[in-house]
Short mmCIF file of N, CA and C in Angstrom, two decimals:
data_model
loop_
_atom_site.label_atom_id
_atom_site.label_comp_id
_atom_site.label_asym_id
_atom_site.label_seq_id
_atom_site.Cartn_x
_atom_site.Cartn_y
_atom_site.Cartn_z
N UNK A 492 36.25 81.16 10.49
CA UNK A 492 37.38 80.26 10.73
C UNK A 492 38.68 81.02 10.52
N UNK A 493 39.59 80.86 11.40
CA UNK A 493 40.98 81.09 11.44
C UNK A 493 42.10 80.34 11.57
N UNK A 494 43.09 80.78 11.21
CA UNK A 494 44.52 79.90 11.13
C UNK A 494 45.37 80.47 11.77
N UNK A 495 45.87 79.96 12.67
CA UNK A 495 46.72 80.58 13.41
C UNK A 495 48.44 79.80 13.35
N UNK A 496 49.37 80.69 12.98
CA UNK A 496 50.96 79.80 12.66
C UNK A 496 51.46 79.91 13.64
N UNK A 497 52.89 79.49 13.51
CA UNK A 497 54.00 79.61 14.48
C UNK A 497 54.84 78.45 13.82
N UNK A 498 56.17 79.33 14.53
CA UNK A 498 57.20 78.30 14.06
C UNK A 498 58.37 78.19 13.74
N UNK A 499 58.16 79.62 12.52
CA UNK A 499 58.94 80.21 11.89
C UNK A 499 60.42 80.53 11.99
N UNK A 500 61.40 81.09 11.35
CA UNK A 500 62.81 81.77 12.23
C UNK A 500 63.75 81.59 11.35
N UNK A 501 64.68 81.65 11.82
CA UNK A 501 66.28 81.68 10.97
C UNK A 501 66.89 80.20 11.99
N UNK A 502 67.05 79.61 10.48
CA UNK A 502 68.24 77.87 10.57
C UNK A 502 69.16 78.03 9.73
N UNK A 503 70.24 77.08 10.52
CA UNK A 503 71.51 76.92 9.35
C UNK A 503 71.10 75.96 8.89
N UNK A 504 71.26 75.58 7.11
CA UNK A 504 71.59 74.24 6.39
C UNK A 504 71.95 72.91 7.75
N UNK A 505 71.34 72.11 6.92
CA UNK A 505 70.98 71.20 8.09
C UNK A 505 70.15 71.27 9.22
N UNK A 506 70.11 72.30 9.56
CA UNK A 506 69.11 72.20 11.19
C UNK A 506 67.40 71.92 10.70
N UNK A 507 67.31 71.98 11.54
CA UNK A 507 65.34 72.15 11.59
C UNK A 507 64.04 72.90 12.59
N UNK A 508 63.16 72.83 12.08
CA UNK A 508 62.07 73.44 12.56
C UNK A 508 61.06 73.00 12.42
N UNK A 509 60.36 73.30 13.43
CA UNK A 509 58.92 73.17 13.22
C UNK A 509 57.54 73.85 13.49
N UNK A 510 56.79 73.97 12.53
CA UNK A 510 55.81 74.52 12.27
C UNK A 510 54.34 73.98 12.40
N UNK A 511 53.80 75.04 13.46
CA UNK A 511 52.16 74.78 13.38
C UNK A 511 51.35 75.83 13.55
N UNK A 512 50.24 74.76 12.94
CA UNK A 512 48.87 75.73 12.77
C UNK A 512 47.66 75.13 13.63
N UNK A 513 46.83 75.93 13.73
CA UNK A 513 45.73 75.41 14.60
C UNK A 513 44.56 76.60 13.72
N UNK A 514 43.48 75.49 13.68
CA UNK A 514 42.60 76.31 13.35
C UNK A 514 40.97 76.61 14.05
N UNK A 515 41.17 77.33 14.07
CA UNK A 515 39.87 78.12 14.87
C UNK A 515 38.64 78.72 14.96
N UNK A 516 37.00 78.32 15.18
CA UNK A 516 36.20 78.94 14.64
C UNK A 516 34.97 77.55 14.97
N UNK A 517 33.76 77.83 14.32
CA UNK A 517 33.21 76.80 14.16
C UNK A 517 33.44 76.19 13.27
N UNK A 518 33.71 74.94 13.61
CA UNK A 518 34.13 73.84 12.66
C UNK A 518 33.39 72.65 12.46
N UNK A 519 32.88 72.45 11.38
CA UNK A 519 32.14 70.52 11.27
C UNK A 519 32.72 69.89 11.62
N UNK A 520 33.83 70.06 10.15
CA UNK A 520 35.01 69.24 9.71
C UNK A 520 35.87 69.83 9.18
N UNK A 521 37.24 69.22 9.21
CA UNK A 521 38.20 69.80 8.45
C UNK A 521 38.71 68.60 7.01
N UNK A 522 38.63 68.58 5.83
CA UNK A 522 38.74 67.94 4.83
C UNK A 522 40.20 67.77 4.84
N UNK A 523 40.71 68.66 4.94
CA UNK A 523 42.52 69.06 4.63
C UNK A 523 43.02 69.53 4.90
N UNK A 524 44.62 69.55 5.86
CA UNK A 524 45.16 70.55 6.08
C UNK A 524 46.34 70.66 5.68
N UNK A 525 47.36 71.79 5.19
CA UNK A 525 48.73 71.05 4.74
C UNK A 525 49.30 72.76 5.11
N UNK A 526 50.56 72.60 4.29
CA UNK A 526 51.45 73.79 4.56
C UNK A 526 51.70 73.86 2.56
N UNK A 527 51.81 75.38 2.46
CA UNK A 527 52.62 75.79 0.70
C UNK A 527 53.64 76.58 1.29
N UNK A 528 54.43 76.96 0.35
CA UNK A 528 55.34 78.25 0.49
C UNK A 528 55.84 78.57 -0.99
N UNK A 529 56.08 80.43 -0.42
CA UNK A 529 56.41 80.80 -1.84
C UNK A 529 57.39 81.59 -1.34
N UNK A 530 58.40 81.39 -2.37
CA UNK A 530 59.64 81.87 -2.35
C UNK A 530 59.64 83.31 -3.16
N UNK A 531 60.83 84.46 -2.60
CA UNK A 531 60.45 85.51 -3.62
C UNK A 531 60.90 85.15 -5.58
N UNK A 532 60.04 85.96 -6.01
CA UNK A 532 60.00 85.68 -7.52
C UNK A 532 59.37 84.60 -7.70
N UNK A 533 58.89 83.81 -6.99
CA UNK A 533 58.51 82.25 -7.54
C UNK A 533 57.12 81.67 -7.12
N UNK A 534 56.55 81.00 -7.70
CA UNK A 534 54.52 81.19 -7.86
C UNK A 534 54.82 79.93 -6.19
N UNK A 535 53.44 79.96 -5.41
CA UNK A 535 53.13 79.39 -4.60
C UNK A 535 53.22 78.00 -4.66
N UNK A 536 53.96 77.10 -3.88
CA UNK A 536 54.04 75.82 -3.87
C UNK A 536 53.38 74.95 -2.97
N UNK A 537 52.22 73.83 -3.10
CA UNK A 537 52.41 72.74 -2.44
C UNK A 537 53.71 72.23 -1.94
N UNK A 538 53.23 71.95 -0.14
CA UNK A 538 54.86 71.77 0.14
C UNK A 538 54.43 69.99 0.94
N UNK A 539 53.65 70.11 1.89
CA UNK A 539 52.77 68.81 2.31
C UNK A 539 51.15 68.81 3.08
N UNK A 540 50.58 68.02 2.30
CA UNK A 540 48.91 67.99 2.83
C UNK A 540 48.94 66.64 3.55
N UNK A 541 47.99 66.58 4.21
CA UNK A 541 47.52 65.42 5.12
C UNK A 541 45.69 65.38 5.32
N UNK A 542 44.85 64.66 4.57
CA UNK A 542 43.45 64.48 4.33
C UNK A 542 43.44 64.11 5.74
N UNK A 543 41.92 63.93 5.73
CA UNK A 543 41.08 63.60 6.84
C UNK A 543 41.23 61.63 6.71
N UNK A 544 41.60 61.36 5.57
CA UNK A 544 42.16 59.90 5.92
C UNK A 544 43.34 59.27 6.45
N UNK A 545 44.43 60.46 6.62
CA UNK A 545 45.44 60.59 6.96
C UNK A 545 46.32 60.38 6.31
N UNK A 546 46.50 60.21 4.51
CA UNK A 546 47.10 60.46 3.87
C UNK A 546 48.29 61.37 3.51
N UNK A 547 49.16 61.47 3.97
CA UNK A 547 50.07 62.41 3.61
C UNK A 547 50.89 62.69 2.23
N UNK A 548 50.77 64.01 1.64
CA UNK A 548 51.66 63.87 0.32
C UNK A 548 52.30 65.18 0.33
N UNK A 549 53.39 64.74 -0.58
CA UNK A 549 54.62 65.71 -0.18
C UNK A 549 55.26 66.04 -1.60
N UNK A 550 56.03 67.38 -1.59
CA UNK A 550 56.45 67.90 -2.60
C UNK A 550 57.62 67.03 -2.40
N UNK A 551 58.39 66.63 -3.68
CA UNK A 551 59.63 65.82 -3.74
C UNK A 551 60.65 66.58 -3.38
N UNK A 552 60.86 67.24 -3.50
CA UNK A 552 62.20 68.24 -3.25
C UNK A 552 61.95 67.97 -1.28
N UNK A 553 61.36 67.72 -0.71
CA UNK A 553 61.01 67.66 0.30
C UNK A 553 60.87 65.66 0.72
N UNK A 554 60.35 65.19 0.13
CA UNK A 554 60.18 63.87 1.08
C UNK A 554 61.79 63.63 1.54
N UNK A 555 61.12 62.70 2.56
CA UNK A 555 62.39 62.07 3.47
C UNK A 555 63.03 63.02 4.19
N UNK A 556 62.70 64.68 4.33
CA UNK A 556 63.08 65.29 5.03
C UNK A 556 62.32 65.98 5.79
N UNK A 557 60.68 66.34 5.61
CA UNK A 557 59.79 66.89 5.62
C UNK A 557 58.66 65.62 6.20
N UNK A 558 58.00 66.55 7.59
CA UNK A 558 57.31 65.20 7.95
C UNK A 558 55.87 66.22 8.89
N UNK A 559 54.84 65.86 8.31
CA UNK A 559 53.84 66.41 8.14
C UNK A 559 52.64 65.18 9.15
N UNK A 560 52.07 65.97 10.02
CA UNK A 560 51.16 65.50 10.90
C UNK A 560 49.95 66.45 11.45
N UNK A 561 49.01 65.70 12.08
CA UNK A 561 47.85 66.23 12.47
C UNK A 561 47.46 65.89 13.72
N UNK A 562 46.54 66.98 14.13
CA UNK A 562 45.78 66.56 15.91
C UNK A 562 44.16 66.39 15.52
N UNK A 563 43.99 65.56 15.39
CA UNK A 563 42.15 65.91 14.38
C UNK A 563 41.66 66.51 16.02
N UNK A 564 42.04 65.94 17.04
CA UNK A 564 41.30 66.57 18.24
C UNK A 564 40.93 68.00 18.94
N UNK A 565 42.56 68.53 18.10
CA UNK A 565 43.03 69.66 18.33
C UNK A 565 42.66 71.17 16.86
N UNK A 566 42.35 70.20 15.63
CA UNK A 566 42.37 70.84 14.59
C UNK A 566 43.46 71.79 14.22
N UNK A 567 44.84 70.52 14.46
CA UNK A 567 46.00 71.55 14.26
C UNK A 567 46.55 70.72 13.65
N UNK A 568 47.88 71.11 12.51
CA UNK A 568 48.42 70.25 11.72
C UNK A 568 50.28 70.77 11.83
N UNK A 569 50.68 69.91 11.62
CA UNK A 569 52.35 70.64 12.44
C UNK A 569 53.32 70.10 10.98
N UNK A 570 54.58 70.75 10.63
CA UNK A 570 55.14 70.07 10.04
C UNK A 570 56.80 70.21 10.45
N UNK A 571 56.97 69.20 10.55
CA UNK A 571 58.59 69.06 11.05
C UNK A 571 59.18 68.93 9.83
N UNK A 572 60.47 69.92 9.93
CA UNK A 572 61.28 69.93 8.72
C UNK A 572 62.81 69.79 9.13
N UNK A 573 63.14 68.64 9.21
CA UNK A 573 64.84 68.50 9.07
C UNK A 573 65.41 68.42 8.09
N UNK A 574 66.74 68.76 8.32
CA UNK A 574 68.27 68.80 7.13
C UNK A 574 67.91 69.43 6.35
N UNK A 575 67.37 70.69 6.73
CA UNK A 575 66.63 72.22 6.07
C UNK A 575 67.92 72.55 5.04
N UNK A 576 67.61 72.98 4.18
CA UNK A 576 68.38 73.77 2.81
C UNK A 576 68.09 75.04 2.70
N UNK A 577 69.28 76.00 2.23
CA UNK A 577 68.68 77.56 1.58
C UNK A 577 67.76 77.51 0.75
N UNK A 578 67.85 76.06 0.03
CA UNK A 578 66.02 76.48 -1.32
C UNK A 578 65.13 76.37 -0.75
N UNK A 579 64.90 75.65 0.88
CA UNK A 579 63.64 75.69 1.71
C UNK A 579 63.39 77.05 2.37
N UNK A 580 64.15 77.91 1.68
CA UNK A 580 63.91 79.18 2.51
C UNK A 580 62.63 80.10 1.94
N UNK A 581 61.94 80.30 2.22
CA UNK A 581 60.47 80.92 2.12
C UNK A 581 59.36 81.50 2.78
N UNK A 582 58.45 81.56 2.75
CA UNK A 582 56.94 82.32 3.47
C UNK A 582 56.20 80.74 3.13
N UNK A 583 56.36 80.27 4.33
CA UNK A 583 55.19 79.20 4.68
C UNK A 583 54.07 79.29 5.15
N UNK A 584 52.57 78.98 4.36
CA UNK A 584 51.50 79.44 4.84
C UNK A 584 50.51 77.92 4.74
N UNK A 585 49.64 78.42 5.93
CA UNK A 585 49.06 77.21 6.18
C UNK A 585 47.52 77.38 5.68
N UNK A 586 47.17 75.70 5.19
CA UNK A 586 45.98 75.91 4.75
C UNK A 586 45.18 74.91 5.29
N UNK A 587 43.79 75.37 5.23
CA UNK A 587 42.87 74.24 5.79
C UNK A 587 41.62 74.06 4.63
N UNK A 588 41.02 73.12 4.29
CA UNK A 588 39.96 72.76 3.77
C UNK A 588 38.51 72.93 4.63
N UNK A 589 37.59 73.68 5.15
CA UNK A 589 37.21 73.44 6.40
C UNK A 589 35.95 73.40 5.62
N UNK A 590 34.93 72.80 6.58
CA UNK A 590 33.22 72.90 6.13
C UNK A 590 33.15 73.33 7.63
N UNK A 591 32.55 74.61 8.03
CA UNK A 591 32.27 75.33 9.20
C UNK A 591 30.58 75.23 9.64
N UNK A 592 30.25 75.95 10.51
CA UNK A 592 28.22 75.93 10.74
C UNK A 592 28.45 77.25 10.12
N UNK A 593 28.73 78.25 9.87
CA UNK A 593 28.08 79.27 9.12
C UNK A 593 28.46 79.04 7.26
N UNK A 594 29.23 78.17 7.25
CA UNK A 594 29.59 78.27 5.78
C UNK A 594 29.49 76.62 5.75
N UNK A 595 28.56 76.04 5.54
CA UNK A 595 28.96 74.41 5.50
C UNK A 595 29.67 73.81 4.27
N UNK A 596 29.97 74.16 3.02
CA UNK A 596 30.17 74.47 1.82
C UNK A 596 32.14 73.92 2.40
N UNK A 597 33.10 72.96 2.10
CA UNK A 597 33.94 73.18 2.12
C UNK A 597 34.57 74.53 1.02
N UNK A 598 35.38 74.84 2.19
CA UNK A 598 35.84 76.09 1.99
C UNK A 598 37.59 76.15 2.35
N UNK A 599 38.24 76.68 1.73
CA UNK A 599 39.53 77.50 1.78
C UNK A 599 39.90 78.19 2.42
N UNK A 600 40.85 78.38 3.80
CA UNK A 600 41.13 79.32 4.42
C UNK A 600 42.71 79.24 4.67
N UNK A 601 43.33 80.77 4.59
CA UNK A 601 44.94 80.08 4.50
C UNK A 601 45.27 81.38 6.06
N UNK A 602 46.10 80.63 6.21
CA UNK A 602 47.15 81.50 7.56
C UNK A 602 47.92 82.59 6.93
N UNK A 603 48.42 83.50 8.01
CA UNK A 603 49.06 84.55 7.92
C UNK A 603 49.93 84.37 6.87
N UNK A 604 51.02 83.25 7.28
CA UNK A 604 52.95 82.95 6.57
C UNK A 604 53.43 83.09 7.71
N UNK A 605 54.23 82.31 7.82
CA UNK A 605 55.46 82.28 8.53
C UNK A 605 56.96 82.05 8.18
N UNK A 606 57.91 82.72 8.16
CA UNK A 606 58.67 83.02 7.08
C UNK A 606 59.85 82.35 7.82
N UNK A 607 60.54 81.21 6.94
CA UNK A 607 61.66 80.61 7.16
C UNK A 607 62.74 80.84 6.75
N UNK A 608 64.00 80.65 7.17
CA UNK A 608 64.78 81.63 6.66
C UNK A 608 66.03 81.05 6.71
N UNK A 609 66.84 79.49 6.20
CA UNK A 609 67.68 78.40 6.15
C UNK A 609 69.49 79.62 5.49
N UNK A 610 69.70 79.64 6.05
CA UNK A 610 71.13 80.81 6.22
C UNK A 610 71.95 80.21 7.02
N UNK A 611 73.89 80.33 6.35
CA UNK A 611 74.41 80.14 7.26
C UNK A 611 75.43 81.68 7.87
#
């Protein structure tokens, strides 16, 4: 299984972007998919997940601006981020929960990063 991003780039304060992943491989199921990011000097963050019930949860520094969705058809999960800030500036990496046919065992698999970059 693979993760594939996009998205990424340079925004001014205020603007937005959006980011997706798609994931790839044999797949059962996917349990979870969400986005973290880690900023330099600073440990890896939950940023927003979305279960297979369609639950969405979100880091606070983020709700109401941050809006997190899924394609279960597509096994891709996207997150739209408006009225972006310099503290949203980071290496966003995507993760999936997956149970695959060679590994049925949910399992952990994270994407490249895609690096955001909120500058004016």
């Amino acid at each position: 299984v693979q993760l594939q991003a996009s998205g990424g780039g340079l925004v001014q304060p205020g603007g937005s972007l959006r980011l997706s992943c798609t994931a790839i491989g044999s797949i059962i199921s996917i349990d979870a998919m969400g986005w973290y990011r880690q900023a330099p000097g600073k440990q890896r963050e939950l940023v927003a997940i979305i279960t297979s019930s369609s639950n969405p949860n979100y880091v606070d520094s983020v709700k109401g601006r941050f809006t997190i969705s899924r394609d279960y058809a597509k096994n891709t999960v996207s997150l739209q981020m408006n009225s972006l800030k310099p503290e949203d500036t980071a290496t966003y990496y995507c993760n999936a929960v997956v149970r695959g046919y060679l590994r049925p065992q949910s399992t952990d698999y994270w994407g490249p990063g895609t690096l955001v970059t909120v500058s004016s």
